[in-house]
XYZ file of C-alpha atoms in Angstrom:
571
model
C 0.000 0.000 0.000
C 1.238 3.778 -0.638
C 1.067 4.861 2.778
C 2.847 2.065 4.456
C 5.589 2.811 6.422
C 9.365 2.041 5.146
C 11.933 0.184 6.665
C 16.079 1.200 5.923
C 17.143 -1.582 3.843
C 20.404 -1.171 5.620
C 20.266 -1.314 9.193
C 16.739 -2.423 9.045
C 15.343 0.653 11.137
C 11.802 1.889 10.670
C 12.053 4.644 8.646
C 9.153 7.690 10.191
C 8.352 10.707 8.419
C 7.481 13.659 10.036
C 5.899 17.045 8.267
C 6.069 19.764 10.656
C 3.251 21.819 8.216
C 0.895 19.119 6.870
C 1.494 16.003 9.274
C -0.790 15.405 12.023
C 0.000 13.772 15.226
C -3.582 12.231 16.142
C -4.497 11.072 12.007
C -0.652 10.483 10.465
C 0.735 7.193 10.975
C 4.528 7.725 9.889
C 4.535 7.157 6.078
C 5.774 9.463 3.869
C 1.705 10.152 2.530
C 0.629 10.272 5.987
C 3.661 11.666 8.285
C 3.472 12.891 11.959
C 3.373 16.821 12.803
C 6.417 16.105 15.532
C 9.612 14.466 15.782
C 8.374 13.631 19.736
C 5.128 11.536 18.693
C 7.296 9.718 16.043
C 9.814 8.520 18.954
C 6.622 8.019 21.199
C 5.016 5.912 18.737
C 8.020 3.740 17.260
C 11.042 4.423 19.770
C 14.509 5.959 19.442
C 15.754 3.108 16.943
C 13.208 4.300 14.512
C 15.061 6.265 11.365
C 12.805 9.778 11.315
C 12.574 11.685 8.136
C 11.687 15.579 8.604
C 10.736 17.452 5.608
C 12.484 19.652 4.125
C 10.548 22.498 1.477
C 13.283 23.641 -0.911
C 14.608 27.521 -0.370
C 12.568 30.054 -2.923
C 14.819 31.156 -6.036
C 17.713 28.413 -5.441
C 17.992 24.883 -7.547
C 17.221 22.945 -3.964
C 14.057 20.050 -4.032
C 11.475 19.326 -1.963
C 12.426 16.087 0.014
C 12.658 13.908 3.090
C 15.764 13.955 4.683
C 17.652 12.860 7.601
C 16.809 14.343 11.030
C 19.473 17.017 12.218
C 21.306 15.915 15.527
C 19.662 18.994 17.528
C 16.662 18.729 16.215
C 16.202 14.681 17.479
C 17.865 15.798 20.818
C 15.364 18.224 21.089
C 12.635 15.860 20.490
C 14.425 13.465 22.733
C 13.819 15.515 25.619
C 10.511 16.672 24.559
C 9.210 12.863 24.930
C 10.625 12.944 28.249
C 8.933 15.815 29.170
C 5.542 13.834 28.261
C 6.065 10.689 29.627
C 7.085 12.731 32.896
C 3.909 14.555 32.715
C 1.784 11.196 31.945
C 3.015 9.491 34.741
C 2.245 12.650 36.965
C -1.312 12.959 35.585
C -1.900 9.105 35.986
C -0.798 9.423 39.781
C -3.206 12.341 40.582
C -5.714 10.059 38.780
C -5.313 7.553 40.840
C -5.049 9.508 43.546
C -8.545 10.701 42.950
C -10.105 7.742 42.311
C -8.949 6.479 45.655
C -10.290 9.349 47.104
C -13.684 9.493 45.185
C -13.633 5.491 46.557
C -13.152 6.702 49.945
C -15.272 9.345 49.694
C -18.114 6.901 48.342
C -17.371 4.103 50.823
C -18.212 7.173 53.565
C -20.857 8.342 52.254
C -22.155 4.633 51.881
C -21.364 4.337 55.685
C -23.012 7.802 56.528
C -26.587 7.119 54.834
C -26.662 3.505 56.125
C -26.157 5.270 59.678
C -28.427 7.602 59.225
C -31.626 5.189 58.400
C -31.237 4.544 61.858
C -32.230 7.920 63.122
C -36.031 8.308 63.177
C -37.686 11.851 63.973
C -40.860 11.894 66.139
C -42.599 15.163 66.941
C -42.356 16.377 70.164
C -45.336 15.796 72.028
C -45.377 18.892 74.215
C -44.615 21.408 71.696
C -47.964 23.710 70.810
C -50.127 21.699 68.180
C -49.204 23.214 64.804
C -51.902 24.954 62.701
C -51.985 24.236 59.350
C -50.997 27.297 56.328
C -50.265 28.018 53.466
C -47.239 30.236 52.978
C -49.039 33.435 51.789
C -50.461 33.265 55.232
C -46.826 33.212 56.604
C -46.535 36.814 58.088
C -49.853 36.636 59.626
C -48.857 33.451 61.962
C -45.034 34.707 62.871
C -43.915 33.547 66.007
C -46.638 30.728 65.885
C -46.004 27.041 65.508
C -47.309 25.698 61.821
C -46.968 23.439 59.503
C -46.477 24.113 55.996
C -46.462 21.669 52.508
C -44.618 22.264 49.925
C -42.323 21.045 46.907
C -38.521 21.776 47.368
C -37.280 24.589 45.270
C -34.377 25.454 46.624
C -31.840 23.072 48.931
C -28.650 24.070 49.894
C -26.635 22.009 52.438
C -24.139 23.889 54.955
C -22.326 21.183 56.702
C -23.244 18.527 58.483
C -25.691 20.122 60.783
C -27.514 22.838 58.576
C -29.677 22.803 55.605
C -31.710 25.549 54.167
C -34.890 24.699 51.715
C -36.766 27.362 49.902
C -40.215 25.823 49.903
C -42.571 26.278 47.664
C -46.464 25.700 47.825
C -47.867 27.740 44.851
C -48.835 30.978 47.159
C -45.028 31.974 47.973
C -42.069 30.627 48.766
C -40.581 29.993 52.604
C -37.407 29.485 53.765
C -37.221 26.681 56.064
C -33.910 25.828 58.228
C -33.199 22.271 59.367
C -30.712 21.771 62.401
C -28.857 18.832 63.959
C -30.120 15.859 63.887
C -33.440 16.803 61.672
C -30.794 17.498 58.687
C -29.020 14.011 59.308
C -31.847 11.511 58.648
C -31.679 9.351 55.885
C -34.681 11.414 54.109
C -32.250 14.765 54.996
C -29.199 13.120 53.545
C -30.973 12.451 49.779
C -33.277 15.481 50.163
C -33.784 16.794 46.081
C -35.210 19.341 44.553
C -38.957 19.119 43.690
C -39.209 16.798 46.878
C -42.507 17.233 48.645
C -42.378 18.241 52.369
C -43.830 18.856 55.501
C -42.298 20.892 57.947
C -43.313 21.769 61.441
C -42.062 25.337 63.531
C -41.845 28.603 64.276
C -41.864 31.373 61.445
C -39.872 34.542 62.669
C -38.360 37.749 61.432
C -35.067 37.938 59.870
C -32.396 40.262 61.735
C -31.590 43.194 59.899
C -28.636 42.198 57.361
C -30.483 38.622 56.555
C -32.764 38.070 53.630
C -35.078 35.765 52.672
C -39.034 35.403 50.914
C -41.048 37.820 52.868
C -38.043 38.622 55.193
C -38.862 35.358 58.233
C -37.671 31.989 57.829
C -39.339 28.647 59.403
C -36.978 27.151 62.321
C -38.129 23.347 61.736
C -38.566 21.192 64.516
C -40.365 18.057 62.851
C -40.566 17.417 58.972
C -41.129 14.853 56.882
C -40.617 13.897 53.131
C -43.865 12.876 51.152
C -42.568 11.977 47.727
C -39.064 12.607 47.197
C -37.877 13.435 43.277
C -35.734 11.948 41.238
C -31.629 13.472 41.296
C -29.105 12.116 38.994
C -29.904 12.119 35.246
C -33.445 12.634 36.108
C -33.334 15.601 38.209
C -35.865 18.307 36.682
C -32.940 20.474 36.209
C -31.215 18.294 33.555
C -34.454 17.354 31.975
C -35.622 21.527 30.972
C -33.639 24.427 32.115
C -33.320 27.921 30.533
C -30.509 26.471 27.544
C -33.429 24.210 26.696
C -34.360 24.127 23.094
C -37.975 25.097 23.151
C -39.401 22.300 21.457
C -38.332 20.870 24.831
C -39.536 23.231 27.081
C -43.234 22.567 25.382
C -42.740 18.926 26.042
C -42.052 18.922 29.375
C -44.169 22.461 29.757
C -45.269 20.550 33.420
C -42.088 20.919 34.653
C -41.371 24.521 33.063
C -44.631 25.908 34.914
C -42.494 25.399 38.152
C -40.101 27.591 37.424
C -40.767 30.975 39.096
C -41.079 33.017 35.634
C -43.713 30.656 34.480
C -45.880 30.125 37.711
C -45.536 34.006 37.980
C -46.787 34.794 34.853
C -49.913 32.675 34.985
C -50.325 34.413 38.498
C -51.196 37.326 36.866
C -52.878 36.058 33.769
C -54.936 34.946 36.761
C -55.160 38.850 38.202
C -55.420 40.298 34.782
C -58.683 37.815 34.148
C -60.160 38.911 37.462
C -59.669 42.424 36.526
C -61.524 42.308 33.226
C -64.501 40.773 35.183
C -64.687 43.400 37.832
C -63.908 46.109 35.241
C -66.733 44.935 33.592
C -68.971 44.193 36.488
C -68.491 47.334 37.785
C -69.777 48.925 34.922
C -73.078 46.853 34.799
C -72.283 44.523 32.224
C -73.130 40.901 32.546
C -71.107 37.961 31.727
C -72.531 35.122 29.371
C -71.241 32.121 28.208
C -71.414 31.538 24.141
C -70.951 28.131 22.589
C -67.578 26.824 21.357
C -68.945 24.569 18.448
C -70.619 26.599 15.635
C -71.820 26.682 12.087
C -71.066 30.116 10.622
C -68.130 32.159 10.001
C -67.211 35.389 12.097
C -63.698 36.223 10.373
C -64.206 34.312 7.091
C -64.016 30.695 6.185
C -59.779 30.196 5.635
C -59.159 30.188 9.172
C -61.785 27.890 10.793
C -60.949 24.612 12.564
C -63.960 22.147 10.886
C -65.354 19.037 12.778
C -67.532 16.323 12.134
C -70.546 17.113 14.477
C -72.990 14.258 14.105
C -72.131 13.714 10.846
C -72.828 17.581 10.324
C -69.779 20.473 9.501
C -69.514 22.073 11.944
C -66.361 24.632 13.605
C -64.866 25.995 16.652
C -65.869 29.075 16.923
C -63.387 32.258 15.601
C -65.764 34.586 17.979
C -68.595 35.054 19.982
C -69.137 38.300 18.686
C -72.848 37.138 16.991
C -73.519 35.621 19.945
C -72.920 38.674 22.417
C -75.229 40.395 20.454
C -78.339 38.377 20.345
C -78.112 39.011 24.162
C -78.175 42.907 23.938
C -82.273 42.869 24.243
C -82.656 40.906 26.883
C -79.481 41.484 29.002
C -78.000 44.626 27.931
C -74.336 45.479 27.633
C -72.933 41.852 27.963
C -69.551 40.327 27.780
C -67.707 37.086 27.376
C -63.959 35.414 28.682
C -63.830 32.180 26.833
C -61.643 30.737 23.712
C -61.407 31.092 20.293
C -59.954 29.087 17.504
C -57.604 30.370 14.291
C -56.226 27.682 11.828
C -53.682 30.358 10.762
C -50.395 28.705 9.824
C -48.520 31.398 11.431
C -45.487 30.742 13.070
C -44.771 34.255 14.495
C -44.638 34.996 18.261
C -47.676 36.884 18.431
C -50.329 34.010 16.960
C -52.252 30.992 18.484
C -53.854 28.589 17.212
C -56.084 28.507 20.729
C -56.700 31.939 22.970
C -58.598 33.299 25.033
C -60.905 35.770 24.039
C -62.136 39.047 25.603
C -65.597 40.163 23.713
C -68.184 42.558 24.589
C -70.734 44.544 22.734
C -73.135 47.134 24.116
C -76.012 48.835 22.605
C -76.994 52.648 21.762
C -73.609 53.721 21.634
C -71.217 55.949 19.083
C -68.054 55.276 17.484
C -66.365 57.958 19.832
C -68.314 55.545 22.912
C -66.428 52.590 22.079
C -63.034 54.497 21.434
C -63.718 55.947 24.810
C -65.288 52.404 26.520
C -61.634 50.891 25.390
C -59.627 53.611 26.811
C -60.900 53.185 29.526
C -60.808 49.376 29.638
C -57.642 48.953 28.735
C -56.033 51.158 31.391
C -58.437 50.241 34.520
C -57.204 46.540 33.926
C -53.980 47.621 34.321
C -54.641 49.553 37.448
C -56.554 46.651 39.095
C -53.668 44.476 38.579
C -51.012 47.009 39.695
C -53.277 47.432 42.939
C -52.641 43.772 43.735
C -49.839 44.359 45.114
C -48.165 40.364 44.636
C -49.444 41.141 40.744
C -47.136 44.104 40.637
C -44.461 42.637 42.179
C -43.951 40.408 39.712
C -44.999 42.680 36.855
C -41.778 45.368 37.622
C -40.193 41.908 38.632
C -40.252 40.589 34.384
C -41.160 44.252 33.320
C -39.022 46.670 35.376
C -39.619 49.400 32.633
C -43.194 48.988 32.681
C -44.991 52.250 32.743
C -49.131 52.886 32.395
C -50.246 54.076 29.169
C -50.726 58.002 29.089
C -54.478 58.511 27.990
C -55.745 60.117 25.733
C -54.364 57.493 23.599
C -53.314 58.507 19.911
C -56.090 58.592 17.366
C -54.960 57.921 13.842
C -57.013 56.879 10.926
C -55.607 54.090 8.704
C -55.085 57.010 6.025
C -52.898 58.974 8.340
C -51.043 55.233 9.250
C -50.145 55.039 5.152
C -48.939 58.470 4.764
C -46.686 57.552 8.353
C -45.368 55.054 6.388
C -43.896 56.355 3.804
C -42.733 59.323 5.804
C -41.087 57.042 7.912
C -39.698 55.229 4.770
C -41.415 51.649 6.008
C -41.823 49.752 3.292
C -43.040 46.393 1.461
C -40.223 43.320 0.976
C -40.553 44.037 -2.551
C -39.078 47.884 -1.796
C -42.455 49.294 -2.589
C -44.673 51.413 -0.285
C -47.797 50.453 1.152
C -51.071 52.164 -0.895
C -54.289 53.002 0.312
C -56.748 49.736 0.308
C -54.274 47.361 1.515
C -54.067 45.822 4.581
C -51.372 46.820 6.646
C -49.134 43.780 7.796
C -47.719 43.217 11.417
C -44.241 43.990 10.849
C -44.791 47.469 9.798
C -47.491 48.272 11.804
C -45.649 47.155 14.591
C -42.751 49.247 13.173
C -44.879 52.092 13.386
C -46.328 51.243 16.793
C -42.511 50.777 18.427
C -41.385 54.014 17.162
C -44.673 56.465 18.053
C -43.850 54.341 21.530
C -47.649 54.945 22.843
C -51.074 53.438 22.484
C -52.678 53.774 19.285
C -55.843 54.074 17.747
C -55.762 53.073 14.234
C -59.175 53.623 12.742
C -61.371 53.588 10.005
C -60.302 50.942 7.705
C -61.496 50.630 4.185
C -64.685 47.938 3.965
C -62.846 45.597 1.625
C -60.140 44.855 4.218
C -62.435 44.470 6.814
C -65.681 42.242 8.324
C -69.046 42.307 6.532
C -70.374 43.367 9.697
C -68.873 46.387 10.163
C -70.369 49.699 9.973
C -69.684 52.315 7.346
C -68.745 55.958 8.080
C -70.976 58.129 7.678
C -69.240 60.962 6.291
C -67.452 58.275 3.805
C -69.278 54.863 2.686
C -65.826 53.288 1.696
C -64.058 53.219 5.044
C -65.626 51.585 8.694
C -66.196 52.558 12.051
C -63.639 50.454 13.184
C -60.494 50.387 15.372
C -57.500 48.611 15.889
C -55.234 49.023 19.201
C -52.129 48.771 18.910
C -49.100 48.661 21.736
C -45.581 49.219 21.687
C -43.812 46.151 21.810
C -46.679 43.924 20.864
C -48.641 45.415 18.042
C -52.105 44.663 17.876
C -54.273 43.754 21.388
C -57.996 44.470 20.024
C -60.188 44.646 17.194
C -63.475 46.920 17.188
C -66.337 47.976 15.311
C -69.391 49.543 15.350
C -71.901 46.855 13.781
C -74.166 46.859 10.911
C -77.656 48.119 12.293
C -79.631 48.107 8.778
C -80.960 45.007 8.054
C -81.069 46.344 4.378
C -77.307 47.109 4.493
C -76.768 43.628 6.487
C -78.441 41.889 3.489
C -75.874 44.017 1.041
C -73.384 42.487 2.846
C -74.159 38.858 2.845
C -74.364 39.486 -0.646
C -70.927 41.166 -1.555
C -69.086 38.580 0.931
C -70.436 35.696 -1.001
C -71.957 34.689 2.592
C -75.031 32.703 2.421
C -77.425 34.693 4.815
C -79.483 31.542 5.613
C -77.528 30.101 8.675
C -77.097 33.580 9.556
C -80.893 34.399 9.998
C -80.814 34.441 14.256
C -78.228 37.306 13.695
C -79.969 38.973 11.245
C -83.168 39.115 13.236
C -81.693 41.474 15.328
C -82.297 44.007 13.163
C -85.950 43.192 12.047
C -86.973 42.993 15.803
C -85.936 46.082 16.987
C -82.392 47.034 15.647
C -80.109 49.668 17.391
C -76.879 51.465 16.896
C -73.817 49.326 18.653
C -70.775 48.081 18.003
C -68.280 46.078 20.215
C -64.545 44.656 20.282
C -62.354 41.249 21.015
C -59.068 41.573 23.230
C -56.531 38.496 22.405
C -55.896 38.137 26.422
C -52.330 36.271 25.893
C -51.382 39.769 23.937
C -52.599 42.224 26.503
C -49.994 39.733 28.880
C -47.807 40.278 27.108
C -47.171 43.365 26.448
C -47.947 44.071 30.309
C -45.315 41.340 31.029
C -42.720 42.263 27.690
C -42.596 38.523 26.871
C -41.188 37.471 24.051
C -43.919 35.621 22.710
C -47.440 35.508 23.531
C -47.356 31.589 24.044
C -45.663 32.002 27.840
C -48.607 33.637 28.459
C -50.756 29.877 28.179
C -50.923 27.772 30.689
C -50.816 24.656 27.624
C -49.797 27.074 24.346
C -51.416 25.432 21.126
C -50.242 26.354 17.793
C -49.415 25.274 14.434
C -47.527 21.789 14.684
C -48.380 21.591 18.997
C -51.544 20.406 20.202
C -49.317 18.209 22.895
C -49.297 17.700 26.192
């Protein structure tokens, strides 16, 4: 074979070729096609009888070749020592090794001897300590310097010798610190204690001295406990299954484990808030809450984004919006409003979509355009002032938001005409390098362009009818554009969609008609306006958006408990 290596014919020596610029000392294996990088790995390799070759690249502008030759004498002394050098190092490296190993065996055979010791230690509660009321560790401050007991999942563990551990216990209402002393921290339970353990510990909760912190400034001086179900460490451990490197594909799979973490649990904390503040928003203003149905047989937002089902061998869908529900119940129960889910087959991949969300709708009758502007205003910013009142809300709001500032009201009115003409003043334009034109729709990435740099709440109103709902409203003083309103936030874009509604059944009819909408299926909606029709209009709020730009997440999906969107429908 070419790239076997030679042997002098004279004094029968292996003959090893070494290439300082193209050999390699891992991949070469002496031969003259595959030489060594160093003179040192061909005597490690083959030994000092070996015969090494170094090459030698002739001199620019002289008659000299290109060749193997001979080995100077300096050169192999050099490498002589060099090998020495290794083998010195080797042998020291090999020693610390096993070294280590003996003391990692030592160290094992200990901690063998330590845990079989400590199965022998069993706690019992002391029976003349004060029974121990049961809490939950919101209630922590409230029962200071009382004995408790408290449940919990281990968040935090951190061992300080052999007669001190601290756990950070967690319960879903706050976190305590708990401190386990002497013998309590010596048990075999103690000794294997891991995170995401379940707990119950019994003691006194008191104020930290000044210079000490810790959740809510006490800590929980155990003097019972006991593990419930203790969590897997090693391989298993939650840590190594989903941390913050985690791809995200893997965060969604194991999204029961990521809603543990303290940026999950506390954003779903105040989703919870932020839904109790829409309801007492609207509560307060006389509204009343009604439940629409999720499986329907019409189209709100046309036909290319529904989710169809087989519904007793009948089409059916889950419902876009409850919009023509909510106002069917404007007769009977006046201004009326709804917190439930709606469905978008929209194959969009961008942080901002869902497949699944929750839906804030409401409609109220015999009002204006300038009502509803002034209805969401108002909306929009009392939310955020119930939530900020709640004072564990807020904390964690400036917590993931520390920039977070209320929206100055009045918010910016601009009409969709005004929003082109920003456009090309701002030079935003089209992929193609072409500006946006009166009649077309106005995408997300330059209307969020737009949104970002005015930096405030905007009104973008009155879009042209053909871009827009056949159930919207014309203007009055022009019959091509609608009463209708987009809101749009800095750092989110879009967070509701609003209209006033058709009234005229005549113009209703119209509509049907230029849609291509068969009015049939349609005719318990369209009956409002033959029994009694009146001037309203109403809007939907994408709740996961309105999170998120309160929260300044990067995508609107950390704001579901379970996000589902194109491709995940899983766990």
């Amino acid at each position: 074979m070419a790239d076997t290596i030679a042997v002098d014919s004279l004094s029968l020596n292996i003959v090893v070729h070494v290439d300082e610029t193209k050999g390699h000392d891992e991949t070469g294996n002496g031969s003259a096609e595959l030489p060594y990088q160093t003179a040192a790995r061909a005597l490690q390799v083959h030994g000092d009888s070996a015969k090494i070759l170094v090459w030698k690249a002739a001199a620019a502008g002289t008659e000299e070749t290109s060749a193997y030759v001979p080995i100077s004498g300096a050169a192999l002394k050099k490498a002589v020592k060099k090998v020495a050098e290794l083998e010195k190092k080797a042998k020291k490296q090999a020693e610390q090794a096993s070294e280590q190993a003996a003391k990692d065996q030592a160290a094992a055979e200990e901690r063998e001897r330590v845990l079989e010791a400590a199965k022998a230690i069993v706690l019992t509660e002391n029976p003349a300590l004060p029974a121990a009321q049961k809490i939950k560790i919101r209630n922590g401050v409230e029962n200071r310097g009382k004995r408790v007991k408290v449940s919990g999942w281990v968040h935090r563990l951190r061992v300080q010798g052999k007669n001190m551990t601290f756990i950070i216990l967690r319960d879903g209402t706050g976190y305590l610190q708990c401190v386990l002393t002497d013998t309590l921290c010596q048990t075999f339970d103690a000794l294997t204690l891991t995170l995401e353990s379940t707990v119950t510990v019994y003691g006194v909760i008191n104020e930290l001295p000044e210079g000490k912190t810790a959740p809510d400034n006490h800590e929980l001086t155990v003097d019972y406990w006991e593990c419930i179900g203790k969590a897997p460490g090693g391989e298993e451990a939650m840590s190594n299954k989903v941390n913050e490197n985690s791809d995200p594909s893997v965060k969604y799979d194991l999204r029961h484990l990521v809603l543990r973490e303290e940026k999950a649990s506390g954003i779903l904390k105040v989703r919870s808030q932020v839904m109790k503040a829409f309801r007492d928003h609207f509560d307060n203003r006389g509204f009343t809450e009604v439940t629409p149905p999720a499986m329907v047989q019409t189209s709100v937002e046309g036909g290319s984004t529904l989710f169809e089902l087989n519904y007793y061998n009948e089409k059916a869908y889950l419902t876009q919006s409850s919009q023509l529900y909510l106002e069917t119940c404007l007769p009977s129960l006046g201004d009326v409003y709804c917190l439930a889910e709606s469905f978008r087959a929209e194959k969009s991949h961008t942080r901002r979509h869902l497949s699944e969300y929750t839906h804030c709708e409401a409609e109220m009758a015999f009002i204006s355009f300038n009502d509803l502007l002034e209805q969401l205003e108002e909306m929009v910013c009392d939310v955020i002032d119930r939530t900020l009142a709640h004072k564990p809300s807020a904390d964690i709001v400036y917590k993931l938001n520390p920039g977070f500032k209320k929206p100055e009201r009045p918010f910016l009115r601009m009409d969709y005409t005004e929003a082109i003409q920003y456009l090309k003043d701002n030079n935003i334009k089209k992929e193609d390098g072409t500006f946006y034109e009166v009649g077309e729709d106005i995408p997300e990435a330059p209307e969020r362009a737009m949104t970002d740099k005015i930096n405030r709440p905007i009104f973008l109103c009155r879009f042209p009818a053909e871009i827009k709902s056949f159930y919207m409203k014309r203007c009055p003083e022009n019959n091509a554009l609608t009463e209708s309103v987009d809101v749009l936030m800095p750092g989110v874009g879009e967070i509701v969609g609003g209209s006033m509604r058709i009234s005229d059944l005549e113009e209703l009819m119209a509509a049907y008609t230029r849609e291509g909408l068969d009015p049939e299926p349609y005719y318990w909606f369209t009956e409002q306006r033959k029994y009694g029709t009146s001037e309203h209009g109403g809007f939907g709020l994408g709740v996961e958006r309105y999170i998120a730009w309160l929260l300044n997440l990067h995508t609107v999906r950390d704001a579901c408990l379970y996000p589902r969107f194109t491709g995940r429908a899983f766990p």
